[in-house]
mmCIF file of N, CA and C in Angstrom:
data_model
loop_
_atom_site.group_PDB
_atom_site.id
_atom_site.type_symbol
_atom_site.label_atom_id
_atom_site.label_comp_id
_atom_site.label_asym_id
_atom_site.label_seq_id
_atom_site.Cartn_x
_atom_site.Cartn_y
_atom_site.Cartn_z
ATOM 1 N N MET A 1 0.828 -1.184 0.000
ATOM 2 C CA MET A 1 0.000 0.000 0.000
ATOM 3 C C MET A 1 0.871 1.247 0.000
ATOM 4 N N LEU A 2 0.520 2.174 -0.860
ATOM 5 C CA LEU A 2 1.255 3.433 -0.880
ATOM 6 C C LEU A 2 1.032 4.209 0.413
ATOM 7 N N VAL A 3 2.090 4.825 0.893
ATOM 8 C CA VAL A 3 2.021 5.726 2.038
ATOM 9 C C VAL A 3 2.771 6.996 1.666
ATOM 10 N N GLU A 4 2.344 8.113 2.273
ATOM 11 C CA GLU A 4 3.010 9.374 1.983
ATOM 12 C C GLU A 4 4.276 9.496 2.814
ATOM 13 N N ILE A 5 5.327 9.962 2.159
ATOM 14 C CA ILE A 5 6.600 10.215 2.835
ATOM 15 C C ILE A 5 6.539 11.654 3.345
ATOM 16 N N ASN A 6 6.828 11.827 4.614
ATOM 17 C CA ASN A 6 6.802 13.166 5.207
ATOM 18 C C ASN A 6 8.145 13.854 5.033
ATOM 19 N N GLN A 7 8.132 15.158 5.140
ATOM 20 C CA GLN A 7 9.338 15.988 5.079
ATOM 21 C C GLN A 7 10.121 15.772 3.783
ATOM 22 N N VAL A 8 9.410 15.833 2.663
ATOM 23 C CA VAL A 8 10.036 15.690 1.345
ATOM 24 C C VAL A 8 10.800 16.970 1.019
ATOM 25 N N LYS A 9 12.012 16.818 0.557
ATOM 26 C CA LYS A 9 12.815 17.984 0.183
ATOM 27 C C LYS A 9 12.113 18.724 -0.955
ATOM 28 N N GLN A 10 12.023 20.034 -0.802
ATOM 29 C CA GLN A 10 11.386 20.874 -1.807
ATOM 30 C C GLN A 10 12.465 21.637 -2.572
ATOM 31 N N PHE A 11 12.258 21.791 -3.881
ATOM 32 C CA PHE A 11 13.178 22.529 -4.725
ATOM 33 C C PHE A 11 12.468 23.770 -5.244
ATOM 34 N N GLU A 12 13.115 24.916 -5.108
ATOM 35 C CA GLU A 12 12.497 26.202 -5.407
ATOM 36 C C GLU A 12 11.928 26.293 -6.827
ATOM 37 N N ASP A 13 12.629 25.782 -7.816
ATOM 38 C CA ASP A 13 12.202 25.917 -9.208
ATOM 39 C C ASP A 13 11.269 24.800 -9.684
ATOM 40 N N GLU A 14 10.866 23.918 -8.784
ATOM 41 C CA GLU A 14 10.094 22.745 -9.170
ATOM 42 C C GLU A 14 8.628 22.817 -8.756
ATOM 43 N N GLY A 15 8.265 23.704 -7.862
ATOM 44 C CA GLY A 15 6.919 23.721 -7.313
ATOM 45 C C GLY A 15 6.821 22.748 -6.151
ATOM 46 N N TYR A 16 5.762 22.891 -5.374
ATOM 47 C CA TYR A 16 5.565 22.022 -4.223
ATOM 48 C C TYR A 16 5.424 20.578 -4.694
ATOM 49 N N ARG A 17 6.010 19.634 -3.950
ATOM 50 C CA ARG A 17 5.886 18.231 -4.342
ATOM 51 C C ARG A 17 5.598 17.345 -3.146
ATOM 52 N N ARG A 18 4.915 16.240 -3.449
ATOM 53 C CA ARG A 18 4.613 15.205 -2.468
ATOM 54 C C ARG A 18 5.133 13.883 -3.013
ATOM 55 N N TRP A 19 5.431 12.950 -2.091
ATOM 56 C CA TRP A 19 6.002 11.670 -2.479
ATOM 57 C C TRP A 19 5.267 10.570 -1.730
ATOM 58 N N PHE A 20 4.860 9.538 -2.475
ATOM 59 C CA PHE A 20 4.181 8.365 -1.933
ATOM 60 C C PHE A 20 4.982 7.144 -2.373
ATOM 61 N N SER A 21 5.046 6.109 -1.516
ATOM 62 C CA SER A 21 5.898 4.971 -1.852
ATOM 63 C C SER A 21 5.371 3.674 -1.243
ATOM 64 N N ASP A 22 5.661 2.575 -1.924
ATOM 65 C CA ASP A 22 5.508 1.220 -1.384
ATOM 66 C C ASP A 22 6.569 0.359 -2.057
ATOM 67 N N THR A 23 6.478 -0.948 -1.943
ATOM 68 C CA THR A 23 7.536 -1.794 -2.507
ATOM 69 C C THR A 23 7.520 -1.853 -4.033
ATOM 70 N N TYR A 24 6.387 -1.526 -4.657
ATOM 71 C CA TYR A 24 6.275 -1.600 -6.111
ATOM 72 C C TYR A 24 6.324 -0.230 -6.786
ATOM 73 N N PHE A 25 5.731 0.779 -6.140
ATOM 74 C CA PHE A 25 5.593 2.113 -6.732
ATOM 75 C C PHE A 25 6.332 3.178 -5.932
ATOM 76 N N ASP A 26 6.757 4.223 -6.646
ATOM 77 C CA ASP A 26 7.079 5.532 -6.090
ATOM 78 C C ASP A 26 6.264 6.522 -6.905
ATOM 79 N N LEU A 27 5.575 7.413 -6.237
ATOM 80 C CA LEU A 27 4.775 8.437 -6.915
ATOM 81 C C LEU A 27 5.195 9.790 -6.374
ATOM 82 N N ILE A 28 5.638 10.652 -7.273
ATOM 83 C CA ILE A 28 5.951 12.037 -6.927
ATOM 84 C C ILE A 28 4.942 12.904 -7.671
ATOM 85 N N VAL A 29 4.319 13.813 -6.928
ATOM 86 C CA VAL A 29 3.294 14.696 -7.491
ATOM 87 C C VAL A 29 3.755 16.137 -7.322
ATOM 88 N N TRP A 30 3.696 16.917 -8.414
ATOM 89 C CA TRP A 30 4.068 18.326 -8.380
ATOM 90 C C TRP A 30 2.812 19.182 -8.463
ATOM 91 N N TYR A 31 2.864 20.331 -7.790
ATOM 92 C CA TYR A 31 1.723 21.245 -7.731
ATOM 93 C C TYR A 31 2.097 22.639 -8.220
ATOM 94 N N GLU A 32 1.098 23.326 -8.780
ATOM 95 C CA GLU A 32 1.206 24.745 -9.101
ATOM 96 C C GLU A 32 1.073 25.533 -7.794
ATOM 97 N N ASP A 33 1.296 26.838 -7.870
ATOM 98 C CA ASP A 33 1.146 27.683 -6.689
ATOM 99 C C ASP A 33 -0.264 27.648 -6.119
ATOM 100 N N ASP A 34 -1.266 27.445 -6.991
ATOM 101 C CA ASP A 34 -2.659 27.403 -6.518
ATOM 102 C C ASP A 34 -3.057 26.013 -6.023
ATOM 103 N N ARG A 35 -2.073 25.105 -5.891
ATOM 104 C CA ARG A 35 -2.232 23.736 -5.381
ATOM 105 C C ARG A 35 -2.988 22.809 -6.345
ATOM 106 N N THR A 36 -3.040 23.158 -7.632
ATOM 107 C CA THR A 36 -3.544 22.207 -8.616
ATOM 108 C C THR A 36 -2.362 21.337 -9.045
ATOM 109 N N ILE A 37 -2.642 20.108 -9.408
ATOM 110 C CA ILE A 37 -1.580 19.178 -9.816
ATOM 111 C C ILE A 37 -1.049 19.588 -11.181
ATOM 112 N N SER A 38 0.264 19.789 -11.257
ATOM 113 C CA SER A 38 0.884 20.171 -12.526
ATOM 114 C C SER A 38 1.608 19.010 -13.192
ATOM 115 N N GLY A 39 1.814 17.917 -12.440
ATOM 116 C CA GLY A 39 2.483 16.765 -13.027
ATOM 117 C C GLY A 39 2.718 15.683 -11.993
ATOM 118 N N PHE A 40 3.119 14.524 -12.484
ATOM 119 C CA PHE A 40 3.491 13.429 -11.589
ATOM 120 C C PHE A 40 4.461 12.501 -12.294
ATOM 121 N N GLN A 41 5.189 11.746 -11.499
ATOM 122 C CA GLN A 41 6.036 10.678 -12.017
ATOM 123 C C GLN A 41 5.722 9.431 -11.203
ATOM 124 N N LEU A 42 5.290 8.396 -11.899
ATOM 125 C CA LEU A 42 4.989 7.118 -11.269
ATOM 126 C C LEU A 42 6.065 6.130 -11.682
ATOM 127 N N CYS A 43 6.908 5.749 -10.721
ATOM 128 C CA CYS A 43 7.915 4.721 -10.960
ATOM 129 C C CYS A 43 7.320 3.391 -10.509
ATOM 130 N N TYR A 44 7.545 2.349 -11.277
ATOM 131 C CA TYR A 44 6.930 1.062 -10.955
ATOM 132 C C TYR A 44 7.883 -0.086 -11.235
ATOM 133 N N ASP A 45 7.551 -1.244 -10.642
ATOM 134 C CA ASP A 45 8.376 -2.454 -10.745
ATOM 135 C C ASP A 45 9.789 -2.175 -10.232
ATOM 136 N N LYS A 46 9.857 -1.556 -9.062
ATOM 137 C CA LYS A 46 11.118 -1.081 -8.490
ATOM 138 C C LYS A 46 12.130 -2.184 -8.227
ATOM 139 N N GLU A 47 11.679 -3.390 -7.965
ATOM 140 C CA GLU A 47 12.617 -4.457 -7.612
ATOM 141 C C GLU A 47 13.097 -5.271 -8.809
ATOM 142 N N ASN A 48 12.542 -5.033 -9.981
ATOM 143 C CA ASN A 48 12.946 -5.780 -11.175
ATOM 144 C C ASN A 48 13.463 -4.835 -12.245
ATOM 145 N N THR A 49 12.649 -4.547 -13.242
ATOM 146 C CA THR A 49 13.030 -3.631 -14.310
ATOM 147 C C THR A 49 12.259 -2.337 -14.102
ATOM 148 N N GLU A 50 12.833 -1.447 -13.300
ATOM 149 C CA GLU A 50 12.114 -0.224 -12.926
ATOM 150 C C GLU A 50 11.901 0.677 -14.133
ATOM 151 N N ARG A 51 10.673 1.187 -14.215
ATOM 152 C CA ARG A 51 10.277 2.109 -15.278
ATOM 153 C C ARG A 51 9.549 3.279 -14.650
ATOM 154 N N SER A 52 9.348 4.317 -15.444
ATOM 155 C CA SER A 52 8.592 5.463 -14.943
ATOM 156 C C SER A 52 7.683 6.009 -16.032
ATOM 157 N N LEU A 53 6.546 6.479 -15.584
ATOM 158 C CA LEU A 53 5.635 7.216 -16.456
ATOM 159 C C LEU A 53 5.524 8.601 -15.862
ATOM 160 N N THR A 54 5.894 9.597 -16.645
ATOM 161 C CA THR A 54 5.828 10.978 -16.202
ATOM 162 C C THR A 54 4.753 11.679 -17.014
ATOM 163 N N TRP A 55 3.922 12.467 -16.320
ATOM 164 C CA TRP A 55 2.932 13.310 -16.985
ATOM 165 C C TRP A 55 3.109 14.728 -16.467
ATOM 166 N N LYS A 56 3.173 15.672 -17.397
ATOM 167 C CA LYS A 56 3.233 17.095 -17.041
ATOM 168 C C LYS A 56 2.173 17.822 -17.852
ATOM 169 N N ASN A 57 1.518 18.785 -17.213
ATOM 170 C CA ASN A 57 0.415 19.461 -17.892
ATOM 171 C C ASN A 57 0.866 20.214 -19.140
ATOM 172 N N ARG A 58 2.128 20.574 -19.236
ATOM 173 C CA ARG A 58 2.603 21.318 -20.407
ATOM 174 C C ARG A 58 3.150 20.431 -21.519
ATOM 175 N N SER A 59 3.538 19.199 -21.173
ATOM 176 C CA SER A 59 4.190 18.360 -22.191
ATOM 177 C C SER A 59 3.584 16.979 -22.366
ATOM 178 N N GLY A 60 2.658 16.577 -21.499
ATOM 179 C CA GLY A 60 2.018 15.279 -21.646
ATOM 180 C C GLY A 60 2.835 14.146 -21.042
ATOM 181 N N PHE A 61 2.730 12.975 -21.668
ATOM 182 C CA PHE A 61 3.322 11.744 -21.130
ATOM 183 C C PHE A 61 4.717 11.470 -21.671
ATOM 184 N N GLU A 62 5.514 10.802 -20.830
ATOM 185 C CA GLU A 62 6.807 10.269 -21.240
ATOM 186 C C GLU A 62 7.016 8.974 -20.465
ATOM 187 N N HIS A 63 7.343 7.900 -21.178
ATOM 188 C CA HIS A 63 7.563 6.596 -20.547
ATOM 189 C C HIS A 63 9.036 6.235 -20.686
ATOM 190 N N ASN A 64 9.669 5.849 -19.573
ATOM 191 C CA ASN A 64 11.097 5.558 -19.576
ATOM 192 C C ASN A 64 11.430 4.336 -18.740
ATOM 193 N N LYS A 65 12.564 3.754 -19.048
ATOM 194 C CA LYS A 65 13.180 2.742 -18.199
ATOM 195 C C LYS A 65 14.185 3.494 -17.329
ATOM 196 N N ILE A 66 14.393 3.011 -16.119
ATOM 197 C CA ILE A 66 15.365 3.640 -15.233
ATOM 198 C C ILE A 66 16.636 2.805 -15.251
ATOM 199 N N ASP A 67 17.689 3.400 -15.802
ATOM 200 C CA ASP A 67 19.006 2.765 -15.788
ATOM 201 C C ASP A 67 19.587 3.053 -14.417
ATOM 202 N N ASN A 68 19.734 2.028 -13.592
ATOM 203 C CA ASN A 68 20.129 2.228 -12.199
ATOM 204 C C ASN A 68 21.590 2.618 -12.011
ATOM 205 N N GLY A 69 22.358 2.680 -13.081
ATOM 206 C CA GLY A 69 23.748 3.136 -12.988
ATOM 207 C C GLY A 69 24.736 2.076 -12.551
ATOM 208 N N GLU A 70 24.269 0.846 -12.397
ATOM 209 C CA GLU A 70 25.184 -0.215 -11.964
ATOM 210 C C GLU A 70 25.832 -0.875 -13.179
ATOM 211 N N LYS A 71 27.166 -0.881 -13.167
ATOM 212 C CA LYS A 71 27.952 -1.532 -14.215
ATOM 213 C C LYS A 71 28.927 -2.470 -13.520
ATOM 214 N N PRO A 72 28.920 -3.761 -13.855
ATOM 215 C CA PRO A 72 29.830 -4.706 -13.192
ATOM 216 C C PRO A 72 31.278 -4.225 -13.259
ATOM 217 N N GLY A 73 31.955 -4.275 -12.109
ATOM 218 C CA GLY A 73 33.353 -3.900 -12.050
ATOM 219 C C GLY A 73 33.606 -2.406 -11.963
ATOM 220 N N ARG A 74 32.558 -1.607 -11.851
ATOM 221 C CA ARG A 74 32.711 -0.155 -11.781
ATOM 222 C C ARG A 74 31.911 0.394 -10.605
ATOM 223 N N ALA A 75 32.240 1.608 -10.211
ATOM 224 C CA ALA A 75 31.476 2.285 -9.153
ATOM 225 C C ALA A 75 30.075 2.598 -9.688
ATOM 226 N N LYS A 76 29.103 2.551 -8.800
ATOM 227 C CA LYS A 76 27.725 2.841 -9.205
ATOM 228 C C LYS A 76 27.611 4.292 -9.657
ATOM 229 N N MET A 77 26.955 4.488 -10.789
ATOM 230 C CA MET A 77 26.724 5.817 -11.348
ATOM 231 C C MET A 77 25.336 6.300 -10.919
ATOM 232 N N THR A 78 25.025 7.537 -11.209
ATOM 233 C CA THR A 78 23.711 8.105 -10.914
ATOM 234 C C THR A 78 22.675 7.482 -11.836
ATOM 235 N N PRO A 79 21.528 7.049 -11.301
ATOM 236 C CA PRO A 79 20.464 6.516 -12.168
ATOM 237 C C PRO A 79 19.983 7.577 -13.167
ATOM 238 N N ILE A 80 19.641 7.130 -14.359
ATOM 239 C CA ILE A 80 19.129 8.042 -15.395
ATOM 240 C C ILE A 80 17.920 7.408 -16.075
ATOM 241 N N LEU A 81 17.113 8.252 -16.703
ATOM 242 C CA LEU A 81 15.969 7.787 -17.492
ATOM 243 C C LEU A 81 16.402 7.583 -18.927
ATOM 244 N N VAL A 82 16.001 6.442 -19.498
ATOM 245 C CA VAL A 82 16.273 6.167 -20.909
ATOM 246 C C VAL A 82 14.950 5.786 -21.571
ATOM 247 N N PRO A 83 14.762 6.150 -22.837
ATOM 248 C CA PRO A 83 13.488 5.852 -23.495
ATOM 249 C C PRO A 83 13.129 4.369 -23.407
ATOM 250 N N ASP A 84 11.840 4.114 -23.219
ATOM 251 C CA ASP A 84 11.335 2.748 -23.153
ATOM 252 C C ASP A 84 10.004 2.715 -23.869
ATOM 253 N N GLY A 85 9.741 1.697 -24.576
ATOM 254 C CA GLY A 85 8.559 1.590 -25.420
ATOM 255 C C GLY A 85 7.248 1.376 -24.711
ATOM 256 N N LEU A 86 6.828 0.148 -24.636
ATOM 257 C CA LEU A 86 5.471 -0.185 -24.227
ATOM 258 C C LEU A 86 5.169 0.109 -22.767
ATOM 259 N N PHE A 87 3.999 0.674 -22.540
ATOM 260 C CA PHE A 87 3.489 0.908 -21.197
ATOM 261 C C PHE A 87 2.207 0.104 -21.056
ATOM 262 N N SER A 88 2.180 -0.820 -20.125
ATOM 263 C CA SER A 88 1.007 -1.679 -19.901
ATOM 264 C C SER A 88 -0.009 -0.920 -19.057
ATOM 265 N N LYS A 89 -0.723 0.006 -19.696
ATOM 266 C CA LYS A 89 -1.561 0.939 -18.938
ATOM 267 C C LYS A 89 -2.643 0.253 -18.118
ATOM 268 N N ASP A 90 -3.314 -0.749 -18.645
ATOM 269 C CA ASP A 90 -4.392 -1.396 -17.887
ATOM 270 C C ASP A 90 -3.852 -2.106 -16.656
ATOM 271 N N GLU A 91 -2.770 -2.850 -16.821
ATOM 272 C CA GLU A 91 -2.172 -3.578 -15.701
ATOM 273 C C GLU A 91 -1.673 -2.622 -14.619
ATOM 274 N N ILE A 92 -0.940 -1.587 -15.021
ATOM 275 C CA ILE A 92 -0.382 -0.638 -14.055
ATOM 276 C C ILE A 92 -1.496 0.186 -13.412
ATOM 277 N N ALA A 93 -2.485 0.602 -14.185
ATOM 278 C CA ALA A 93 -3.589 1.390 -13.629
ATOM 279 C C ALA A 93 -4.331 0.610 -12.553
ATOM 280 N N GLU A 94 -4.624 -0.660 -12.804
ATOM 281 C CA GLU A 94 -5.349 -1.459 -11.816
ATOM 282 C C GLU A 94 -4.495 -1.736 -10.574
ATOM 283 N N ARG A 95 -3.226 -1.975 -10.789
ATOM 284 C CA ARG A 95 -2.345 -2.198 -9.636
ATOM 285 C C ARG A 95 -2.214 -0.915 -8.810
ATOM 286 N N PHE A 96 -2.123 0.231 -9.508
ATOM 287 C CA PHE A 96 -2.066 1.515 -8.802
ATOM 288 C C PHE A 96 -3.362 1.763 -8.021
ATOM 289 N N LYS A 97 -4.486 1.478 -8.627
ATOM 290 C CA LYS A 97 -5.780 1.678 -7.956
ATOM 291 C C LYS A 97 -5.824 0.905 -6.638
ATOM 292 N N ALA A 98 -5.364 -0.329 -6.653
ATOM 293 C CA ALA A 98 -5.359 -1.151 -5.441
ATOM 294 C C ALA A 98 -4.356 -0.616 -4.413
ATOM 295 N N SER A 99 -3.204 -0.165 -4.872
ATOM 296 C CA SER A 99 -2.162 0.308 -3.955
ATOM 297 C C SER A 99 -2.428 1.700 -3.399
ATOM 298 N N SER A 100 -3.317 2.449 -4.028
ATOM 299 C CA SER A 100 -3.531 3.852 -3.639
ATOM 300 C C SER A 100 -4.782 4.060 -2.793
ATOM 301 N N ARG A 101 -5.369 2.984 -2.301
ATOM 302 C CA ARG A 101 -6.613 3.102 -1.535
ATOM 303 C C ARG A 101 -6.499 3.967 -0.287
ATOM 304 N N ASN A 102 -5.312 4.025 0.314
ATOM 305 C CA ASN A 102 -5.164 4.736 1.583
ATOM 306 C C ASN A 102 -4.498 6.101 1.480
ATOM 307 N N ILE A 103 -4.283 6.597 0.250
ATOM 308 C CA ILE A 103 -3.677 7.923 0.121
ATOM 309 C C ILE A 103 -4.750 8.949 -0.227
ATOM 310 N N ASP A 104 -4.352 10.199 -0.250
ATOM 311 C CA ASP A 104 -5.221 11.324 -0.588
ATOM 312 C C ASP A 104 -6.063 10.979 -1.820
ATOM 313 N N ARG A 105 -7.383 11.000 -1.667
ATOM 314 C CA ARG A 105 -8.307 10.611 -2.750
ATOM 315 C C ARG A 105 -8.119 11.471 -3.989
ATOM 316 N N GLU A 106 -7.894 12.762 -3.817
ATOM 317 C CA GLU A 106 -7.719 13.647 -4.967
ATOM 318 C C GLU A 106 -6.517 13.218 -5.804
ATOM 319 N N VAL A 107 -5.416 12.907 -5.140
ATOM 320 C CA VAL A 107 -4.202 12.456 -5.833
ATOM 321 C C VAL A 107 -4.448 11.106 -6.496
ATOM 322 N N ALA A 108 -4.976 10.156 -5.754
ATOM 323 C CA ALA A 108 -5.206 8.808 -6.284
ATOM 324 C C ALA A 108 -6.120 8.838 -7.503
ATOM 325 N N ASP A 109 -7.219 9.577 -7.407
ATOM 326 C CA ASP A 109 -8.172 9.645 -8.527
ATOM 327 C C ASP A 109 -7.569 10.335 -9.738
ATOM 328 N N PHE A 110 -6.828 11.417 -9.506
ATOM 329 C CA PHE A 110 -6.203 12.155 -10.602
ATOM 330 C C PHE A 110 -5.225 11.259 -11.359
ATOM 331 N N VAL A 111 -4.334 10.604 -10.627
ATOM 332 C CA VAL A 111 -3.317 9.757 -11.267
ATOM 333 C C VAL A 111 -3.970 8.572 -11.971
ATOM 334 N N TYR A 112 -4.935 7.939 -11.338
ATOM 335 C CA TYR A 112 -5.618 6.803 -11.960
ATOM 336 C C TYR A 112 -6.289 7.225 -13.276
ATOM 337 N N LYS A 113 -6.941 8.369 -13.256
ATOM 338 C CA LYS A 113 -7.607 8.855 -14.479
ATOM 339 C C LYS A 113 -6.585 9.100 -15.591
ATOM 340 N N LYS A 114 -5.456 9.692 -15.236
ATOM 341 C CA LYS A 114 -4.408 9.922 -16.241
ATOM 342 C C LYS A 114 -3.836 8.598 -16.749
ATOM 343 N N LEU A 115 -3.621 7.644 -15.866
ATOM 344 C CA LEU A 115 -3.101 6.341 -16.295
ATOM 345 C C LEU A 115 -4.016 5.682 -17.303
ATOM 346 N N THR A 116 -5.315 5.720 -17.038
ATOM 347 C CA THR A 116 -6.266 5.069 -17.947
ATOM 348 C C THR A 116 -6.440 5.829 -19.258
ATOM 349 N N SER A 117 -6.047 7.101 -19.275
ATOM 350 C CA SER A 117 -6.165 7.879 -20.510
ATOM 351 C C SER A 117 -4.859 7.908 -21.304
ATOM 352 N N TYR A 118 -3.835 7.208 -20.818
ATOM 353 C CA TYR A 118 -2.525 7.224 -21.467
ATOM 354 C C TYR A 118 -2.643 6.874 -22.943
ATOM 355 N N SER A 119 -1.956 7.698 -23.730
ATOM 356 C CA SER A 119 -1.849 7.448 -25.154
ATOM 357 C C SER A 119 -0.472 7.930 -25.592
ATOM 358 N N PRO A 120 0.342 7.051 -26.183
ATOM 359 C CA PRO A 120 1.715 7.465 -26.567
ATOM 360 C C PRO A 120 1.712 8.501 -27.670
#
């Protein structure tokens, strides 16, 4: 079940943000000054092949794989996003719906609606 992380570091040029997490998902939500949601990033399948779906009100959707920066025989590098093709929207949307039952309803409903409307 997703739970909200308290005391999330805020960045001046990014807008207010909230972070929710469980073993499968990380969800970061960004807000405008008027507290409307301006975007989110949903990272999923964290323990296997982690991917992310980012939605921003100005640019729409972007789906990526997360390169964790691990290279055998080398020091770990900073994780980066790399383009990734298919997004299993129905599977991820339903799993998110089940995992988000205990978080802020406005956030859960907003993200679920965007997930189900995903179009590359």
